[in-house]
Amino acid sequence: MPKKGKNTDLKTPSLRRNLLGGLIFVVGLLLVIRIVLLIVTQHYKTVTVPDFTGLQMDEVESMARKDGLRMIASDSVYVRSVDKGAVFSQNPSAGSKVKKGRAVYITLNASRDKEVMMPDVTGYSLRQAIVELTSRGLVVGDLRYVYDIATDNVLGQSRPEGMLVSVGTVVDLVLGLDPNDTFVTAPNVIGQSLDAAINTLKTNSLNYSVHLDNTISSEKDIEKAFVYDQIPETHIEPANRGDYVDIYLTLDSGKLPSPSLEKDPSGVEEDEQI
């Protein structure tokens, strides 16, 4: 009578082959399923997201169709420096690799000017009026002075209180001027941007006139430009409140003056003193 132990030994290699075969079958099946999923879902196909910023919606939709992307306008903002109705930002960002059919969320700039209520700044000081108007997106225009007991007190404004006006509207001011408080010193605005220079001059009771050199050819250039010269120069000669300061803009940093040597009150340069 054969021993049972021998029968068990004969079956062991067959069992191992069956287990190995089953394992290979499962692995192969998983690989086939993976390949089928890649083909069906096209995970292996990606497109590069174009840069949509600054474009209008008809241009955006045309580019999106060509690349197989879906565009969703998720938000809107109001930015004066961006064209009305143009794309302000996007997600995913330009250059990202995404699957075809991916949604790209865009933020559009408002298609019309934002409107604000005109405040009443009469009775304000000049500085207070500048803060109030600029905080609403309005622009302080010409400063016109008339004799009054309170210097830089706002006596009138060119736009009536309560009317709806577009952001960026210019508001001229009428200000009081004590005859004994006429003179001011022109501040130094060399190296400042146009907006910063205007704010500095206005808060010092002065108007301005802008001159552009040949490096500037567009509004975007003006936004990046800086003041390289001004007339009158700072601390050289007194100016009357309401006078105009000529400011000269450039994109060429080589036009900025070299830092001058410090002078003492007597006008003698420090390195000339003994």
PDB file of C-alpha atoms in Angstrom:
ATOM      1  CA  MET A   1       0.000   0.000   0.000  1.00  0.00           C
ATOM      2  CA  PRO A   2       1.638   3.416  -1.075  1.00  0.00           C
ATOM      3  CA  LYS A   3       2.312   6.004   1.573  1.00  0.00           C
ATOM      4  CA  LYS A   4       0.205   9.155   1.637  1.00  0.00           C
ATOM      5  CA  GLY A   5       3.279  11.331   2.040  1.00  0.00           C
ATOM      6  CA  LYS A   6       4.518  10.458  -1.450  1.00  0.00           C
ATOM      7  CA  ASN A   7       1.179  11.512  -3.086  1.00  0.00           C
ATOM      8  CA  THR A   8       1.388  14.893  -1.340  1.00  0.00           C
ATOM      9  CA  ASP A   9       4.931  15.463  -2.685  1.00  0.00           C
ATOM     10  CA  LEU A  10       3.840  14.700  -6.245  1.00  0.00           C
ATOM     11  CA  LYS A  11       1.039  17.283  -6.123  1.00  0.00           C
ATOM     12  CA  THR A  12       3.182  20.142  -4.732  1.00  0.00           C
ATOM     13  CA  PRO A  13       4.852  21.238  -8.050  1.00  0.00           C
ATOM     14  CA  SER A  14       1.477  21.208  -9.808  1.00  0.00           C
ATOM     15  CA  LEU A  15      -0.033  23.409  -7.098  1.00  0.00           C
ATOM     16  CA  ARG A  16       2.803  25.882  -7.408  1.00  0.00           C
ATOM     17  CA  ARG A  17       2.406  26.024 -11.183  1.00  0.00           C
ATOM     18  CA  ASN A  18      -1.302  26.690 -10.804  1.00  0.00           C
ATOM     19  CA  LEU A  19      -0.715  29.474  -8.273  1.00  0.00           C
ATOM     20  CA  LEU A  20       1.954  31.061 -10.464  1.00  0.00           C
ATOM     21  CA  GLY A  21      -0.293  30.828 -13.507  1.00  0.00           C
ATOM     22  CA  GLY A  22      -3.166  32.414 -11.612  1.00  0.00           C
ATOM     23  CA  LEU A  23      -0.919  35.254 -10.428  1.00  0.00           C
ATOM     24  CA  ILE A  24       0.335  35.910 -13.967  1.00  0.00           C
ATOM     25  CA  PHE A  25      -3.259  35.921 -15.233  1.00  0.00           C
ATOM     26  CA  VAL A  26      -4.350  38.483 -12.589  1.00  0.00           C
ATOM     27  CA  VAL A  27      -1.372  40.748 -13.280  1.00  0.00           C
ATOM     28  CA  GLY A  28      -1.999  40.525 -17.022  1.00  0.00           C
ATOM     29  CA  LEU A  29      -5.683  41.305 -16.546  1.00  0.00           C
ATOM     30  CA  LEU A  30      -4.843  44.385 -14.447  1.00  0.00           C
ATOM     31  CA  LEU A  31      -2.415  45.614 -17.113  1.00  0.00           C
ATOM     32  CA  VAL A  32      -5.056  45.161 -19.841  1.00  0.00           C
ATOM     33  CA  ILE A  33      -7.622  47.067 -17.739  1.00  0.00           C
ATOM     34  CA  ARG A  34      -5.063  49.848 -17.126  1.00  0.00           C
ATOM     35  CA  ILE A  35      -4.304  50.169 -20.847  1.00  0.00           C
ATOM     36  CA  VAL A  36      -7.994  50.228 -21.749  1.00  0.00           C
ATOM     37  CA  LEU A  37      -8.642  52.956 -19.162  1.00  0.00           C
ATOM     38  CA  LEU A  38      -5.766  55.041 -20.537  1.00  0.00           C
ATOM     39  CA  ILE A  39      -7.180  54.740 -24.049  1.00  0.00           C
ATOM     40  CA  VAL A  40     -10.751  55.502 -23.010  1.00  0.00           C
ATOM     41  CA  THR A  41      -9.934  58.439 -20.682  1.00  0.00           C
ATOM     42  CA  GLN A  42      -6.963  59.690 -22.760  1.00  0.00           C
ATOM     43  CA  HIS A  43      -4.833  60.285 -19.658  1.00  0.00           C
ATOM     44  CA  TYR A  44      -1.779  59.992 -21.826  1.00  0.00           C
ATOM     45  CA  LYS A  45      -2.865  62.971 -23.975  1.00  0.00           C
ATOM     46  CA  THR A  46      -2.226  66.437 -22.530  1.00  0.00           C
ATOM     47  CA  VAL A  47      -2.348  69.959 -23.895  1.00  0.00           C
ATOM     48  CA  THR A  48      -0.507  73.082 -22.846  1.00  0.00           C
ATOM     49  CA  VAL A  49      -2.791  75.785 -21.449  1.00  0.00           C
ATOM     50  CA  PRO A  50      -2.409  78.988 -23.516  1.00  0.00           C
ATOM     51  CA  ASP A  51      -2.087  82.440 -21.996  1.00  0.00           C
ATOM     52  CA  PHE A  52      -5.599  83.915 -22.157  1.00  0.00           C
ATOM     53  CA  THR A  53      -4.876  87.072 -20.106  1.00  0.00           C
ATOM     54  CA  GLY A  54      -5.710  90.308 -21.914  1.00  0.00           C
ATOM     55  CA  LEU A  55      -7.822  88.545 -24.576  1.00  0.00           C
ATOM     56  CA  GLN A  56     -11.499  89.061 -25.295  1.00  0.00           C
ATOM     57  CA  MET A  57     -13.976  86.158 -24.920  1.00  0.00           C
ATOM     58  CA  ASP A  58     -14.352  85.463 -28.676  1.00  0.00           C
ATOM     59  CA  GLU A  59     -10.572  85.019 -28.957  1.00  0.00           C
ATOM     60  CA  VAL A  60     -10.509  82.892 -25.791  1.00  0.00           C
ATOM     61  CA  GLU A  61     -13.275  80.565 -26.983  1.00  0.00           C
ATOM     62  CA  SER A  62     -11.636  80.104 -30.381  1.00  0.00           C
ATOM     63  CA  MET A  63      -8.304  79.109 -28.798  1.00  0.00           C
ATOM     64  CA  ALA A  64     -10.022  76.873 -26.252  1.00  0.00           C
ATOM     65  CA  ARG A  65     -11.918  74.922 -28.929  1.00  0.00           C
ATOM     66  CA  LYS A  66      -8.724  74.310 -30.853  1.00  0.00           C
ATOM     67  CA  ASP A  67      -7.013  72.910 -27.739  1.00  0.00           C
ATOM     68  CA  GLY A  68     -10.041  70.974 -26.488  1.00  0.00           C
ATOM     69  CA  LEU A  69     -10.459  73.039 -23.318  1.00  0.00           C
ATOM     70  CA  ARG A  70     -13.597  74.269 -21.587  1.00  0.00           C
ATOM     71  CA  MET A  71     -13.725  77.911 -20.436  1.00  0.00           C
ATOM     72  CA  ILE A  72     -15.682  78.920 -17.337  1.00  0.00           C
ATOM     73  CA  ALA A  73     -15.974  82.609 -16.325  1.00  0.00           C
ATOM     74  CA  SER A  74     -15.926  82.259 -12.544  1.00  0.00           C
ATOM     75  CA  ASP A  75     -15.476  85.873 -11.402  1.00  0.00           C
ATOM     76  CA  SER A  76     -15.106  89.492 -12.483  1.00  0.00           C
ATOM     77  CA  VAL A  77     -13.052  92.459 -11.299  1.00  0.00           C
ATOM     78  CA  TYR A  78     -12.594  96.092 -12.242  1.00  0.00           C
ATOM     79  CA  VAL A  79      -9.047  97.122 -13.192  1.00  0.00           C
ATOM     80  CA  ARG A  80      -8.590 100.375 -15.105  1.00  0.00           C
ATOM     81  CA  SER A  81      -5.312  99.295 -16.720  1.00  0.00           C
ATOM     82  CA  VAL A  82      -6.900  96.185 -18.298  1.00  0.00           C
ATOM     83  CA  ASP A  83      -9.148  96.368 -21.383  1.00  0.00           C
ATOM     84  CA  LYS A  84     -12.861  96.148 -20.667  1.00  0.00           C
ATOM     85  CA  GLY A  85     -14.191  92.589 -20.970  1.00  0.00           C
ATOM     86  CA  ALA A  86     -10.690  91.106 -21.209  1.00  0.00           C
ATOM     87  CA  VAL A  87      -9.388  88.152 -19.194  1.00  0.00           C
ATOM     88  CA  PHE A  88      -7.684  89.375 -16.027  1.00  0.00           C
ATOM     89  CA  SER A  89      -6.476  86.006 -14.636  1.00  0.00           C
ATOM     90  CA  GLN A  90      -6.830  82.272 -15.245  1.00  0.00           C
ATOM     91  CA  ASN A  91      -6.546  78.924 -13.448  1.00  0.00           C
ATOM     92  CA  PRO A  92      -4.688  76.712 -14.402  1.00  0.00           C
ATOM     93  CA  SER A  93      -1.997  79.194 -15.326  1.00  0.00           C
ATOM     94  CA  ALA A  94      -0.523  79.548 -18.805  1.00  0.00           C
ATOM     95  CA  GLY A  95       1.956  76.784 -19.624  1.00  0.00           C
ATOM     96  CA  SER A  96       0.317  74.152 -17.397  1.00  0.00           C
ATOM     97  CA  LYS A  97      -0.057  70.621 -18.825  1.00  0.00           C
ATOM     98  CA  VAL A  98      -3.672  69.410 -18.551  1.00  0.00           C
ATOM     99  CA  LYS A  99      -5.896  66.693 -20.015  1.00  0.00           C
ATOM    100  CA  LYS A 100      -8.103  67.562 -22.984  1.00  0.00           C
ATOM    101  CA  GLY A 101     -11.547  68.637 -21.858  1.00  0.00           C
ATOM    102  CA  ARG A 102     -10.174  70.271 -18.697  1.00  0.00           C
ATOM    103  CA  ALA A 103     -12.035  73.357 -17.467  1.00  0.00           C
ATOM    104  CA  VAL A 104     -10.048  76.591 -17.292  1.00  0.00           C
ATOM    105  CA  TYR A 105     -11.516  79.133 -14.870  1.00  0.00           C
ATOM    106  CA  ILE A 106     -11.074  82.767 -15.884  1.00  0.00           C
ATOM    107  CA  THR A 107     -11.659  86.106 -14.171  1.00  0.00           C
ATOM    108  CA  LEU A 108     -12.918  88.824 -16.521  1.00  0.00           C
ATOM    109  CA  ASN A 109     -12.401  92.551 -16.253  1.00  0.00           C
ATOM    110  CA  ALA A 110     -15.703  94.433 -16.086  1.00  0.00           C
ATOM    111  CA  SER A 111     -17.096  95.378 -19.499  1.00  0.00           C
ATOM    112  CA  ARG A 112     -18.179  98.835 -18.289  1.00  0.00           C
ATOM    113  CA  ASP A 113     -16.712 101.442 -15.988  1.00  0.00           C
ATOM    114  CA  LYS A 114     -17.393 101.016 -12.312  1.00  0.00           C
ATOM    115  CA  GLU A 115     -19.485 103.854 -10.893  1.00  0.00           C
ATOM    116  CA  VAL A 116     -19.174 105.483  -7.485  1.00  0.00           C
ATOM    117  CA  MET A 117     -21.101 108.133  -5.609  1.00  0.00           C
ATOM    118  CA  MET A 118     -19.468 111.563  -5.627  1.00  0.00           C
ATOM    119  CA  PRO A 119     -18.699 112.615  -2.040  1.00  0.00           C
ATOM    120  CA  ASP A 120     -18.936 116.137  -0.672  1.00  0.00           C
ATOM    121  CA  VAL A 121     -15.425 117.257   0.283  1.00  0.00           C
ATOM    122  CA  THR A 122     -16.190 120.935   0.864  1.00  0.00           C
ATOM    123  CA  GLY A 123     -14.915 121.955   4.273  1.00  0.00           C
ATOM    124  CA  TYR A 124     -12.183 119.288   4.142  1.00  0.00           C
ATOM    125  CA  SER A 125      -8.505 120.135   4.210  1.00  0.00           C
ATOM    126  CA  LEU A 126      -6.690 119.477   0.927  1.00  0.00           C
ATOM    127  CA  ARG A 127      -5.022 116.344   2.315  1.00  0.00           C
ATOM    128  CA  GLN A 128      -8.315 114.979   3.640  1.00  0.00           C
ATOM    129  CA  ALA A 129     -10.014 115.654   0.300  1.00  0.00           C
ATOM    130  CA  ILE A 130      -7.245 113.850  -1.611  1.00  0.00           C
ATOM    131  CA  VAL A 131      -7.580 110.781   0.625  1.00  0.00           C
ATOM    132  CA  GLU A 132     -11.385 110.756   0.326  1.00  0.00           C
ATOM    133  CA  LEU A 133     -11.446 111.140  -3.454  1.00  0.00           C
ATOM    134  CA  THR A 134      -8.618 108.732  -4.284  1.00  0.00           C
ATOM    135  CA  SER A 135     -10.026 106.072  -1.943  1.00  0.00           C
ATOM    136  CA  ARG A 136     -13.111 106.039  -4.199  1.00  0.00           C
ATOM    137  CA  GLY A 137     -11.021 105.731  -7.352  1.00  0.00           C
ATOM    138  CA  LEU A 138     -11.445 109.397  -8.326  1.00  0.00           C
ATOM    139  CA  VAL A 139      -8.661 111.675  -9.537  1.00  0.00           C
ATOM    140  CA  VAL A 140      -7.833 115.063  -8.042  1.00  0.00           C
ATOM    141  CA  GLY A 141      -7.579 117.546 -10.900  1.00  0.00           C
ATOM    142  CA  ASP A 142      -6.624 121.223 -10.930  1.00  0.00           C
ATOM    143  CA  LEU A 143      -6.191 123.074  -7.653  1.00  0.00           C
ATOM    144  CA  ARG A 144      -7.499 126.635  -7.946  1.00  0.00           C
ATOM    145  CA  TYR A 145      -6.878 129.071  -5.112  1.00  0.00           C
ATOM    146  CA  VAL A 146      -9.003 132.032  -4.001  1.00  0.00           C
ATOM    147  CA  TYR A 147      -8.343 134.334  -1.055  1.00  0.00           C
ATOM    148  CA  ASP A 148      -9.810 133.048   2.181  1.00  0.00           C
ATOM    149  CA  ILE A 149      -8.889 132.973   5.851  1.00  0.00           C
ATOM    150  CA  ALA A 150      -8.099 129.216   5.803  1.00  0.00           C
ATOM    151  CA  THR A 151      -5.353 128.014   3.460  1.00  0.00           C
ATOM    152  CA  ASP A 152      -5.982 124.678   1.705  1.00  0.00           C
ATOM    153  CA  ASN A 153      -9.568 124.507   2.945  1.00  0.00           C
ATOM    154  CA  VAL A 154     -11.822 123.084   0.184  1.00  0.00           C
ATOM    155  CA  LEU A 155     -14.395 125.705  -0.812  1.00  0.00           C
ATOM    156  CA  GLY A 156     -15.804 123.977  -3.888  1.00  0.00           C
ATOM    157  CA  GLN A 157     -15.600 120.964  -6.202  1.00  0.00           C
ATOM    158  CA  SER A 158     -16.273 120.553  -9.928  1.00  0.00           C
ATOM    159  CA  ARG A 159     -18.618 117.560  -9.515  1.00  0.00           C
ATOM    160  CA  PRO A 160     -21.749 117.838  -7.353  1.00  0.00           C
ATOM    161  CA  GLU A 161     -22.199 115.631  -4.318  1.00  0.00           C
ATOM    162  CA  GLY A 162     -24.350 112.529  -4.787  1.00  0.00           C
ATOM    163  CA  MET A 163     -24.044 112.092  -8.561  1.00  0.00           C
ATOM    164  CA  LEU A 164     -22.889 108.750  -9.971  1.00  0.00           C
ATOM    165  CA  VAL A 165     -19.570 109.061 -11.788  1.00  0.00           C
ATOM    166  CA  SER A 166     -17.172 106.583 -13.333  1.00  0.00           C
ATOM    167  CA  VAL A 167     -14.056 105.518 -11.489  1.00  0.00           C
ATOM    168  CA  GLY A 168     -11.190 107.685 -12.768  1.00  0.00           C
ATOM    169  CA  THR A 169     -13.341 110.824 -13.035  1.00  0.00           C
ATOM    170  CA  VAL A 170     -11.305 114.005 -12.506  1.00  0.00           C
ATOM    171  CA  VAL A 171     -12.485 116.362  -9.758  1.00  0.00           C
ATOM    172  CA  ASP A 172     -11.115 119.915  -9.701  1.00  0.00           C
ATOM    173  CA  LEU A 173     -11.011 121.703  -6.343  1.00  0.00           C
ATOM    174  CA  VAL A 174     -11.349 125.332  -5.268  1.00  0.00           C
ATOM    175  CA  LEU A 175      -9.210 126.040  -2.194  1.00  0.00           C
ATOM    176  CA  GLY A 176      -8.806 128.872   0.231  1.00  0.00           C
ATOM    177  CA  LEU A 177      -5.572 130.879   0.434  1.00  0.00           C
ATOM    178  CA  ASP A 178      -4.474 133.201   3.196  1.00  0.00           C
ATOM    179  CA  PRO A 179      -2.472 136.035   1.564  1.00  0.00           C
ATOM    180  CA  ASN A 180       0.229 135.522   4.206  1.00  0.00           C
ATOM    181  CA  ASP A 181       0.586 131.825   3.348  1.00  0.00           C
ATOM    182  CA  THR A 182       1.209 131.902  -0.396  1.00  0.00           C
ATOM    183  CA  PHE A 183       4.629 130.339  -0.857  1.00  0.00           C
ATOM    184  CA  VAL A 184       5.562 126.644  -0.801  1.00  0.00           C
ATOM    185  CA  THR A 185       8.705 124.717  -1.706  1.00  0.00           C
ATOM    186  CA  ALA A 186       8.482 122.297  -4.628  1.00  0.00           C
ATOM    187  CA  PRO A 187       9.036 118.738  -3.339  1.00  0.00           C
ATOM    188  CA  ASN A 188      11.600 116.449  -4.962  1.00  0.00           C
ATOM    189  CA  VAL A 189       9.780 113.894  -7.153  1.00  0.00           C
ATOM    190  CA  ILE A 190      12.808 112.663  -9.133  1.00  0.00           C
ATOM    191  CA  GLY A 191      12.721 108.867  -9.452  1.00  0.00           C
ATOM    192  CA  GLN A 192       9.027 108.581  -8.543  1.00  0.00           C
ATOM    193  CA  SER A 193       6.328 107.014 -10.714  1.00  0.00           C
ATOM    194  CA  LEU A 194       3.789 109.368 -12.277  1.00  0.00           C
ATOM    195  CA  ASP A 195       1.066 108.467  -9.761  1.00  0.00           C
ATOM    196  CA  ALA A 196       3.412 108.925  -6.800  1.00  0.00           C
ATOM    197  CA  ALA A 197       4.736 112.238  -8.156  1.00  0.00           C
ATOM    198  CA  ILE A 198       1.199 113.563  -8.723  1.00  0.00           C
ATOM    199  CA  ASN A 199       0.157 112.629  -5.195  1.00  0.00           C
ATOM    200  CA  THR A 200       3.279 114.289  -3.753  1.00  0.00           C
ATOM    201  CA  LEU A 201       2.703 117.509  -5.700  1.00  0.00           C
ATOM    202  CA  LYS A 202      -1.023 117.676  -4.935  1.00  0.00           C
ATOM    203  CA  THR A 203      -0.503 117.210  -1.197  1.00  0.00           C
ATOM    204  CA  ASN A 204       2.013 120.066  -1.396  1.00  0.00           C
ATOM    205  CA  SER A 205      -0.612 122.379  -2.994  1.00  0.00           C
ATOM    206  CA  LEU A 206       0.892 122.260  -6.484  1.00  0.00           C
ATOM    207  CA  ASN A 207      -0.422 121.359  -9.930  1.00  0.00           C
ATOM    208  CA  TYR A 208       1.607 119.492 -12.541  1.00  0.00           C
ATOM    209  CA  SER A 209       2.306 119.282 -16.255  1.00  0.00           C
ATOM    210  CA  VAL A 210       3.633 116.021 -17.751  1.00  0.00           C
ATOM    211  CA  HIS A 211       6.258 115.747 -20.488  1.00  0.00           C
ATOM    212  CA  LEU A 212       7.216 112.396 -22.093  1.00  0.00           C
ATOM    213  CA  ASP A 213      10.538 111.534 -23.710  1.00  0.00           C
ATOM    214  CA  ASN A 214      10.967 109.279 -26.768  1.00  0.00           C
ATOM    215  CA  THR A 215      11.198 106.070 -24.696  1.00  0.00           C
ATOM    216  CA  ILE A 216       7.455 106.273 -23.950  1.00  0.00           C
ATOM    217  CA  SER A 217       4.880 105.376 -26.593  1.00  0.00           C
ATOM    218  CA  SER A 218       1.872 103.912 -24.756  1.00  0.00           C
ATOM    219  CA  GLU A 219      -0.175 104.087 -21.555  1.00  0.00           C
ATOM    220  CA  LYS A 220       1.566 100.948 -20.297  1.00  0.00           C
ATOM    221  CA  ASP A 221       4.906 102.705 -20.772  1.00  0.00           C
ATOM    222  CA  ILE A 222       3.610 105.635 -18.711  1.00  0.00           C
ATOM    223  CA  GLU A 223       2.644 103.264 -15.890  1.00  0.00           C
ATOM    224  CA  LYS A 224       6.231 101.932 -15.776  1.00  0.00           C
ATOM    225  CA  ALA A 225       7.950 105.296 -16.317  1.00  0.00           C
ATOM    226  CA  PHE A 226       9.532 107.528 -13.654  1.00  0.00           C
ATOM    227  CA  VAL A 227      10.385 111.190 -13.264  1.00  0.00           C
ATOM    228  CA  TYR A 228      13.934 112.100 -14.324  1.00  0.00           C
ATOM    229  CA  ASP A 229      13.653 115.906 -14.185  1.00  0.00           C
ATOM    230  CA  GLN A 230      11.395 118.626 -12.817  1.00  0.00           C
ATOM    231  CA  ILE A 231      11.011 122.405 -13.082  1.00  0.00           C
ATOM    232  CA  PRO A 232      11.215 124.181 -10.718  1.00  0.00           C
ATOM    233  CA  GLU A 233      13.867 122.151  -8.948  1.00  0.00           C
ATOM    234  CA  THR A 234      13.282 121.318  -5.337  1.00  0.00           C
ATOM    235  CA  HIS A 235      14.499 123.820  -2.720  1.00  0.00           C
ATOM    236  CA  ILE A 236      15.888 126.128  -5.418  1.00  0.00           C
ATOM    237  CA  GLU A 237      13.160 128.737  -5.735  1.00  0.00           C
ATOM    238  CA  PRO A 238       9.835 129.211  -3.970  1.00  0.00           C
ATOM    239  CA  ALA A 239       6.558 128.531  -5.748  1.00  0.00           C
ATOM    240  CA  ASN A 240       3.055 129.837  -5.222  1.00  0.00           C
ATOM    241  CA  ARG A 241       0.314 127.445  -4.149  1.00  0.00           C
ATOM    242  CA  GLY A 242      -1.476 126.297  -7.265  1.00  0.00           C
ATOM    243  CA  ASP A 243       1.575 126.802  -9.504  1.00  0.00           C
ATOM    244  CA  TYR A 244       2.443 124.126 -12.062  1.00  0.00           C
ATOM    245  CA  VAL A 245       5.507 121.908 -11.752  1.00  0.00           C
ATOM    246  CA  ASP A 246       6.778 120.455 -15.023  1.00  0.00           C
ATOM    247  CA  ILE A 247       7.675 116.772 -14.587  1.00  0.00           C
ATOM    248  CA  TYR A 248       9.572 114.790 -17.230  1.00  0.00           C
ATOM    249  CA  LEU A 249       9.034 111.033 -17.603  1.00  0.00           C
ATOM    250  CA  THR A 250      11.299 108.342 -19.056  1.00  0.00           C
ATOM    251  CA  LEU A 251      11.954 104.608 -19.057  1.00  0.00           C
ATOM    252  CA  ASP A 252      15.700 105.190 -19.343  1.00  0.00           C
ATOM    253  CA  SER A 253      17.322 104.869 -15.908  1.00  0.00           C
ATOM    254  CA  GLY A 254      20.469 106.418 -17.355  1.00  0.00           C
ATOM    255  CA  LYS A 255      18.697 109.788 -17.356  1.00  0.00           C
ATOM    256  CA  LEU A 256      18.383 109.845 -13.579  1.00  0.00           C
ATOM    257  CA  PRO A 257      20.806 112.361 -12.030  1.00  0.00           C
ATOM    258  CA  SER A 258      23.722 111.053  -9.997  1.00  0.00           C
ATOM    259  CA  PRO A 259      23.386 111.499  -6.235  1.00  0.00           C
ATOM    260  CA  SER A 260      24.817 114.925  -5.371  1.00  0.00           C
ATOM    261  CA  LEU A 261      27.265 115.515  -2.565  1.00  0.00           C
ATOM    262  CA  GLU A 262      25.694 116.666   0.679  1.00  0.00           C
ATOM    263  CA  LYS A 263      26.017 120.362   1.316  1.00  0.00           C
ATOM    264  CA  ASP A 264      25.965 122.169   4.603  1.00  0.00           C
ATOM    265  CA  PRO A 265      23.680 125.196   5.068  1.00  0.00           C
ATOM    266  CA  SER A 266      26.431 127.504   3.867  1.00  0.00           C
ATOM    267  CA  GLY A 267      26.428 125.762   0.488  1.00  0.00           C
ATOM    268  CA  VAL A 268      29.969 124.384   0.836  1.00  0.00           C
ATOM    269  CA  GLU A 269      30.351 120.703  -0.005  1.00  0.00           C
ATOM    270  CA  GLU A 270      31.407 118.520   2.901  1.00  0.00           C
ATOM    271  CA  ASP A 271      34.598 117.276   1.269  1.00  0.00           C
ATOM    272  CA  GLU A 272      35.694 120.873   0.636  1.00  0.00           C
ATOM    273  CA  GLN A 273      35.588 121.742   4.326  1.00  0.00           C
ATOM    274  CA  ILE A 274      38.852 121.713   6.236  1.00  0.00           C
TER     275      ILE A 274
END
